[in-house]
């Protein structure tokens, strides 16, 4: 049986360890990137889809944002204890049938704002007290979404507000951090909706969902400018085209979700560039990028994509990439996963050595 590559929506780095929730194995893992050592920390979650999406570090604990799971998970890094907290949203109790509750997250001091995915809720969570401090329901502000469509993805903090763009509508909600009161700002655009928001000082960058210009909104001066990037990338229609952005050494690195290229915007030259080692690598293997997860590590960007079973570590200063194995979990862990999912009828010795298999059976 083929051992699937590990899929995760983000990772948190603590003491040289990479922590992530694997959405296909549905468990919390930690991994040492240099040696490849990997360890499962939680039991397998009893959900058909990913129990959690992203992790957030606060002091010496990790907060896991619920997707299919009913509750918010807290993992204590020192004791390795798991604690759970109610969302406080009545319609989400006992799962409510929503397997994709939250995706994005915004941090401000001890507050964590969880951004709804296939729900129009924004939840305010106290990471110190480990309990919900309120939530906002924006369903009445947005058109009803059919199955498979979401309401939001990401957000940023600007001054004392959380800015959350709609995924399929050209609006940004400005939510007061203290009292959760909100207002709505609408933009004109050739496409519909925003796939990503990024803040560079007072500039709020809004990236289109499936087509259109990049909108730059100055939150202080209330000035709006635009960049047309049709000549640089190919948009994939009816798809989320952008995943993440990072400001490094005067350049904004723009990571695609379904768009076909990594772009860099040079603030000094006010120009986009597409020539880089990541794009060259994917052109060389004749595959699309299809970004799943990315993290900034100093001058590097760590990128997980759908078309390769290896992580891509891109050094933005040297314009070099390193490929890191991403498809190995320990043999005993893999067998336990198969047993848990009742999929293990036959395992080939080329996948699991006979002695390890015998030890696993004896331990049942």
Short mmCIF file of C-alpha atoms in Angstrom, two decimals:
data_model
loop_
_atom_site.label_atom_id
_atom_site.label_comp_id
_atom_site.label_asym_id
_atom_site.label_seq_id
_atom_site.Cartn_x
_atom_site.Cartn_y
_atom_site.Cartn_z
CA UNK A 1 0.00 0.00 0.00
CA UNK A 2 1.38 3.40 -0.98
CA UNK A 3 2.28 5.65 1.92
CA UNK A 4 0.70 9.05 1.18
CA UNK A 5 2.66 12.27 1.47
CA UNK A 6 1.81 14.24 4.60
CA UNK A 7 -0.66 17.07 4.06
CA UNK A 8 -0.95 19.99 6.48
CA UNK A 9 -2.29 23.53 6.26
CA UNK A 10 0.49 25.17 8.28
CA UNK A 11 3.33 24.36 10.64
CA UNK A 12 4.70 25.88 13.84
CA UNK A 13 8.41 25.69 14.68
CA UNK A 14 9.52 25.22 18.29
CA UNK A 15 13.05 24.28 19.37
CA UNK A 16 14.03 22.98 15.92
CA UNK A 17 10.86 20.89 15.70
CA UNK A 18 8.14 21.40 13.15
CA UNK A 19 4.65 20.84 14.61
CA UNK A 20 1.65 20.32 12.33
CA UNK A 21 -1.76 18.69 12.17
CA UNK A 22 -1.75 16.14 9.36
CA UNK A 23 -5.10 16.39 7.64
CA UNK A 24 -4.77 13.07 5.80
CA UNK A 25 -3.51 11.09 8.82
CA UNK A 26 -5.69 13.22 11.16
CA UNK A 27 -3.24 13.53 14.03
CA UNK A 28 -0.76 15.97 15.57
CA UNK A 29 2.88 15.34 14.61
CA UNK A 30 6.27 16.86 15.22
CA UNK A 31 9.24 16.50 12.87
CA UNK A 32 12.91 17.45 12.84
CA UNK A 33 13.49 18.70 9.30
CA UNK A 34 17.23 18.05 9.16
CA UNK A 35 17.19 14.42 10.37
CA UNK A 36 13.66 13.58 9.23
CA UNK A 37 12.77 12.19 12.66
CA UNK A 38 9.00 12.30 13.06
CA UNK A 39 6.72 11.48 15.98
CA UNK A 40 2.94 11.32 16.37
CA UNK A 41 1.76 13.17 19.49
CA UNK A 42 -2.01 12.64 19.48
CA UNK A 43 -4.44 9.81 18.90
CA UNK A 44 -5.98 9.60 15.44
CA UNK A 45 -9.07 11.81 15.32
CA UNK A 46 -12.37 10.06 14.59
CA UNK A 47 -13.46 12.22 11.67
CA UNK A 48 -13.69 11.48 7.96
CA UNK A 49 -12.18 14.89 7.17
CA UNK A 50 -9.46 16.90 8.90
CA UNK A 51 -10.32 17.53 12.54
CA UNK A 52 -8.19 20.69 12.63
CA UNK A 53 -6.64 23.05 10.11
CA UNK A 54 -3.97 25.43 11.43
CA UNK A 55 -1.87 25.60 14.58
CA UNK A 56 -1.02 28.78 16.48
CA UNK A 57 1.72 29.03 19.09
CA UNK A 58 1.07 31.01 22.26
CA UNK A 59 3.81 30.89 24.89
CA UNK A 60 4.38 27.18 25.60
CA UNK A 61 1.25 25.81 24.02
CA UNK A 62 -0.27 25.22 20.61
CA UNK A 63 -3.84 26.13 19.74
CA UNK A 64 -5.48 23.99 17.02
CA UNK A 65 -8.26 25.58 14.96
CA UNK A 66 -11.26 23.24 14.52
CA UNK A 67 -12.45 22.16 11.11
CA UNK A 68 -14.42 18.91 11.45
CA UNK A 69 -13.76 18.82 15.21
CA UNK A 70 -16.37 20.10 17.64
CA UNK A 71 -13.91 21.74 20.04
CA UNK A 72 -10.79 23.88 20.04
CA UNK A 73 -7.71 21.87 20.99
CA UNK A 74 -4.85 23.11 23.20
CA UNK A 75 -1.57 21.18 23.37
CA UNK A 76 0.82 21.92 26.23
CA UNK A 77 4.38 21.76 24.89
CA UNK A 78 5.91 21.12 28.31
CA UNK A 79 3.57 18.43 29.67
CA UNK A 80 2.29 17.12 26.30
CA UNK A 81 -1.20 17.36 27.79
CA UNK A 82 -4.25 17.93 25.57
CA UNK A 83 -7.05 20.24 26.67
CA UNK A 84 -10.26 21.12 24.84
CA UNK A 85 -12.50 24.17 24.82
CA UNK A 86 -16.02 24.73 23.50
CA UNK A 87 -16.45 27.15 20.60
CA UNK A 88 -19.42 28.76 22.35
CA UNK A 89 -21.34 28.85 19.05
CA UNK A 90 -24.60 26.89 19.52
CA UNK A 91 -24.95 25.78 15.90
CA UNK A 92 -21.46 24.28 16.02
CA UNK A 93 -22.05 22.15 19.09
CA UNK A 94 -22.14 18.40 18.42
CA UNK A 95 -20.45 19.19 15.08
CA UNK A 96 -23.58 20.64 13.46
CA UNK A 97 -22.71 18.82 10.24
CA UNK A 98 -20.00 21.33 9.26
CA UNK A 99 -16.71 19.59 8.47
CA UNK A 100 -14.91 22.80 7.45
CA UNK A 101 -15.57 25.29 10.25
CA UNK A 102 -12.48 27.53 10.46
CA UNK A 103 -9.39 28.03 8.32
CA UNK A 104 -7.67 31.39 8.83
CA UNK A 105 -6.36 32.90 12.05
CA UNK A 106 -5.29 36.33 13.29
CA UNK A 107 -3.32 36.96 16.50
CA UNK A 108 -3.28 40.08 18.66
CA UNK A 109 -1.76 39.85 22.15
CA UNK A 110 -3.59 37.00 23.91
CA UNK A 111 -6.47 37.08 21.42
CA UNK A 112 -6.80 34.60 18.58
CA UNK A 113 -9.42 35.30 15.94
CA UNK A 114 -10.52 32.20 14.04
CA UNK A 115 -11.79 32.99 10.54
CA UNK A 116 -14.70 30.95 9.23
CA UNK A 117 -14.39 28.72 6.17
CA UNK A 118 -17.76 27.16 5.32
CA UNK A 119 -19.31 29.32 7.98
CA UNK A 120 -19.53 33.11 8.21
CA UNK A 121 -18.45 33.17 11.86
CA UNK A 122 -15.42 34.93 13.32
CA UNK A 123 -14.55 33.57 16.75
CA UNK A 124 -12.54 35.45 19.38
CA UNK A 125 -10.54 33.10 21.61
CA UNK A 126 -8.57 33.97 24.76
CA UNK A 127 -5.35 31.95 24.45
CA UNK A 128 -4.34 32.71 28.03
CA UNK A 129 -7.61 31.62 29.65
CA UNK A 130 -8.25 29.00 26.93
CA UNK A 131 -11.86 29.94 26.38
CA UNK A 132 -14.04 31.69 23.83
CA UNK A 133 -14.47 35.43 24.42
CA UNK A 134 -17.22 36.02 21.86
CA UNK A 135 -18.02 35.55 18.21
CA UNK A 136 -19.48 37.34 15.22
CA UNK A 137 -22.06 35.87 12.83
CA UNK A 138 -21.90 37.52 9.39
CA UNK A 139 -24.26 35.22 7.50
CA UNK A 140 -26.86 37.95 7.09
CA UNK A 141 -24.25 40.20 5.44
CA UNK A 142 -23.33 37.68 2.73
CA UNK A 143 -25.18 35.72 0.11
CA UNK A 144 -25.88 32.09 0.98
CA UNK A 145 -23.18 29.75 -0.28
CA UNK A 146 -23.82 26.44 -2.02
CA UNK A 147 -22.05 23.25 -0.96
CA UNK A 148 -18.34 23.44 -1.62
CA UNK A 149 -18.16 27.21 -1.35
CA UNK A 150 -16.78 29.09 1.63
CA UNK A 151 -17.25 32.55 3.13
CA UNK A 152 -13.74 33.56 4.25
CA UNK A 153 -10.16 32.31 4.39
CA UNK A 154 -7.77 34.83 5.95
CA UNK A 155 -7.49 38.08 7.93
CA UNK A 156 -4.95 40.61 9.22
CA UNK A 157 -4.69 43.05 12.12
CA UNK A 158 -4.58 46.74 11.31
CA UNK A 159 -4.46 49.13 14.27
CA UNK A 160 -7.25 47.92 16.58
CA UNK A 161 -9.23 46.03 13.98
CA UNK A 162 -9.22 42.65 12.30
CA UNK A 163 -9.70 42.94 8.54
CA UNK A 164 -11.40 39.94 6.93
CA UNK A 165 -12.06 39.83 3.15
CA UNK A 166 -14.98 37.89 1.72
CA UNK A 167 -13.96 34.97 -0.46
CA UNK A 168 -16.58 35.40 -3.20
CA UNK A 169 -17.65 39.03 -2.75
CA UNK A 170 -15.66 42.27 -3.15
CA UNK A 171 -15.95 43.31 0.48
CA UNK A 172 -13.70 43.55 3.52
CA UNK A 173 -15.12 43.45 7.05
CA UNK A 174 -13.44 45.66 9.65
CA UNK A 175 -13.99 44.08 13.07
CA UNK A 176 -13.19 45.92 16.31
CA UNK A 177 -10.88 43.73 18.37
CA UNK A 178 -12.37 44.82 21.69
CA UNK A 179 -16.13 44.72 21.12
CA UNK A 180 -16.51 42.84 17.79
CA UNK A 181 -18.51 45.65 16.21
CA UNK A 182 -17.93 45.75 12.49
CA UNK A 183 -18.28 47.77 9.31
CA UNK A 184 -18.04 46.71 5.69
CA UNK A 185 -15.92 48.27 2.93
CA UNK A 186 -16.67 47.41 -0.70
CA UNK A 187 -14.24 47.56 -3.63
CA UNK A 188 -14.82 47.42 -7.37
CA UNK A 189 -12.95 44.70 -9.21
CA UNK A 190 -13.19 42.78 -12.47
CA UNK A 191 -13.42 39.50 -10.56
CA UNK A 192 -15.45 38.46 -7.54
CA UNK A 193 -13.92 38.03 -4.11
CA UNK A 194 -10.49 37.87 -2.49
CA UNK A 195 -8.32 34.83 -1.93
CA UNK A 196 -5.69 36.48 0.30
CA UNK A 197 -5.05 39.60 2.37
CA UNK A 198 -1.62 40.89 3.43
CA UNK A 199 -0.58 43.95 5.41
CA UNK A 200 2.62 45.87 4.63
CA UNK A 201 2.69 48.77 7.13
CA UNK A 202 -0.44 50.81 6.33
CA UNK A 203 -0.91 49.14 2.94
CA UNK A 204 -3.48 46.39 2.78
CA UNK A 205 -2.89 44.10 -0.20
CA UNK A 206 -5.99 42.30 -1.48
CA UNK A 207 -5.37 39.45 -3.90
CA UNK A 208 -8.20 38.39 -6.22
CA UNK A 209 -9.98 35.08 -5.87
CA UNK A 210 -10.19 33.75 -9.44
CA UNK A 211 -9.31 36.81 -11.56
CA UNK A 212 -8.87 40.57 -11.41
CA UNK A 213 -6.30 43.06 -10.20
CA UNK A 214 -4.37 43.18 -6.96
CA UNK A 215 -5.87 46.01 -4.89
CA UNK A 216 -3.64 48.02 -2.55
CA UNK A 217 -5.67 49.92 0.02
CA UNK A 218 -3.92 52.45 2.26
CA UNK A 219 -5.78 52.05 5.53
CA UNK A 220 -4.67 55.46 6.85
CA UNK A 221 -4.95 57.66 3.78
CA UNK A 222 -7.89 55.73 2.30
CA UNK A 223 -6.17 55.67 -1.08
CA UNK A 224 -6.73 52.70 -3.41
CA UNK A 225 -4.33 51.65 -6.17
CA UNK A 226 -4.22 48.58 -8.37
CA UNK A 227 -1.84 46.23 -10.16
CA UNK A 228 -2.82 44.14 -13.15
CA UNK A 229 -0.76 40.92 -13.22
CA UNK A 230 -2.43 39.14 -16.14
CA UNK A 231 0.86 39.20 -18.02
CA UNK A 232 2.70 37.36 -15.25
CA UNK A 233 0.42 34.51 -14.18
CA UNK A 234 -2.45 32.44 -15.48
CA UNK A 235 -5.50 32.58 -13.23
CA UNK A 236 -7.44 29.38 -12.69
CA UNK A 237 -11.10 30.32 -12.91
CA UNK A 238 -13.47 29.49 -10.04
CA UNK A 239 -10.48 28.65 -7.83
CA UNK A 240 -8.55 30.26 -5.00
CA UNK A 241 -5.44 31.52 -6.78
CA UNK A 242 -3.26 32.86 -3.93
CA UNK A 243 -2.08 31.22 -0.72
CA UNK A 244 0.34 33.49 1.18
CA UNK A 245 2.65 36.50 0.99
CA UNK A 246 5.86 37.45 2.83
CA UNK A 247 7.77 40.75 2.94
CA UNK A 248 11.54 40.16 2.92
CA UNK A 249 14.42 42.49 2.03
CA UNK A 250 12.22 45.00 0.21
CA UNK A 251 10.36 42.38 -1.80
CA UNK A 252 6.91 40.92 -1.35
CA UNK A 253 6.96 37.21 -2.19
CA UNK A 254 3.56 36.03 -3.39
CA UNK A 255 2.83 32.30 -3.08
CA UNK A 256 0.16 30.74 -5.29
CA UNK A 257 -2.58 28.32 -4.36
CA UNK A 258 -3.86 27.52 -7.88
CA UNK A 259 -2.13 30.31 -9.84
CA UNK A 260 0.82 28.98 -11.80
CA UNK A 261 3.79 31.01 -10.52
CA UNK A 262 5.55 32.46 -7.49
CA UNK A 263 5.88 36.22 -7.94
CA UNK A 264 8.07 38.82 -6.26
CA UNK A 265 7.16 42.50 -6.08
CA UNK A 266 10.12 44.88 -5.67
CA UNK A 267 8.94 47.91 -3.67
CA UNK A 268 11.88 50.08 -4.78
CA UNK A 269 11.31 49.40 -8.46
CA UNK A 270 7.53 48.92 -8.16
CA UNK A 271 7.81 45.96 -10.46
CA UNK A 272 6.79 42.29 -10.43
CA UNK A 273 9.28 39.53 -11.24
CA UNK A 274 8.59 35.90 -12.13
CA UNK A 275 12.10 34.51 -12.64
CA UNK A 276 13.07 32.44 -9.61
CA UNK A 277 14.26 28.94 -8.73
CA UNK A 278 10.82 27.70 -7.65
CA UNK A 279 9.20 28.51 -10.99
CA UNK A 280 12.20 27.03 -12.80
CA UNK A 281 11.90 23.80 -10.80
CA UNK A 282 8.23 23.28 -11.62
CA UNK A 283 8.81 24.17 -15.28
CA UNK A 284 11.58 21.55 -15.33
CA UNK A 285 9.31 18.77 -14.04
CA UNK A 286 6.40 20.04 -16.17
CA UNK A 287 3.96 20.31 -13.26
CA UNK A 288 1.79 23.03 -11.75
CA UNK A 289 2.64 24.40 -8.31
CA UNK A 290 -0.75 23.91 -6.56
CA UNK A 291 0.39 25.28 -3.19
CA UNK A 292 -1.09 23.75 -0.03
CA UNK A 293 0.94 25.26 2.80
CA UNK A 294 3.85 27.70 3.18
CA UNK A 295 5.85 29.12 6.06
CA UNK A 296 8.51 31.78 6.37
CA UNK A 297 11.75 30.60 8.00
CA UNK A 298 14.07 33.60 8.15
CA UNK A 299 15.17 34.25 4.57
CA UNK A 300 13.58 30.95 3.45
CA UNK A 301 10.09 29.92 2.40
CA UNK A 302 9.03 26.33 3.13
CA UNK A 303 6.45 25.25 0.56
CA UNK A 304 4.20 22.18 0.45
CA UNK A 305 2.53 21.50 -2.89
CA UNK A 306 0.04 18.97 -4.23
CA UNK A 307 2.17 17.67 -7.11
CA UNK A 308 5.33 16.52 -5.35
CA UNK A 309 5.91 14.40 -2.24
CA UNK A 310 8.76 16.63 -1.08
CA UNK A 311 8.82 19.96 0.72
CA UNK A 312 10.53 22.82 -1.10
CA UNK A 313 12.83 25.02 0.98
CA UNK A 314 13.43 28.17 -1.06
CA UNK A 315 16.23 30.56 -0.10
CA UNK A 316 15.01 33.94 -1.37
CA UNK A 317 18.41 35.64 -1.07
CA UNK A 318 20.43 32.96 -2.87
CA UNK A 319 17.56 31.98 -5.21
CA UNK A 320 18.17 28.31 -4.44
CA UNK A 321 15.88 25.42 -3.49
CA UNK A 322 16.37 22.33 -1.36
CA UNK A 323 14.02 19.35 -1.50
CA UNK A 324 13.01 17.70 1.79
CA UNK A 325 11.31 14.30 2.12
CA UNK A 326 7.69 14.59 3.24
CA UNK A 327 6.18 11.13 2.79
CA UNK A 328 7.64 9.08 5.61
CA UNK A 329 6.00 8.36 8.93
CA UNK A 330 7.33 5.54 11.16
CA UNK A 331 6.39 2.01 10.09
CA UNK A 332 4.55 1.18 13.32
CA UNK A 333 2.63 4.46 13.09
CA UNK A 334 1.67 3.74 9.49
CA UNK A 335 0.38 0.29 10.39
CA UNK A 336 -1.61 1.70 13.30
CA UNK A 337 -3.14 4.23 10.95
CA UNK A 338 -4.16 1.48 8.52
CA UNK A 339 -5.54 -0.63 11.35
CA UNK A 340 -7.49 2.30 12.73
CA UNK A 341 -9.01 2.96 9.31
CA UNK A 342 -9.61 -0.80 8.79
CA UNK A 343 -7.67 -0.65 5.53
CA UNK A 344 -4.91 -3.11 6.37
CA UNK A 345 -5.77 -6.34 4.61
CA UNK A 346 -2.40 -6.93 2.93
CA UNK A 347 0.87 -5.05 3.43
CA UNK A 348 3.77 -5.70 1.06
CA UNK A 349 7.20 -6.38 2.55
CA UNK A 350 8.64 -3.73 0.26
CA UNK A 351 6.54 -1.23 2.28
CA UNK A 352 6.91 -2.75 5.77
CA UNK A 353 9.59 -5.26 6.73
CA UNK A 354 8.32 -8.60 8.03
CA UNK A 355 9.82 -8.30 11.53
CA UNK A 356 8.21 -4.90 12.09
CA UNK A 357 4.88 -6.29 10.93
CA UNK A 358 5.17 -9.27 13.31
CA UNK A 359 5.99 -6.96 16.23
CA UNK A 360 2.97 -4.82 15.37
CA UNK A 361 0.62 -7.84 15.27
CA UNK A 362 1.99 -9.15 18.56
CA UNK A 363 1.31 -5.79 20.20
CA UNK A 364 -2.39 -5.75 19.23
#
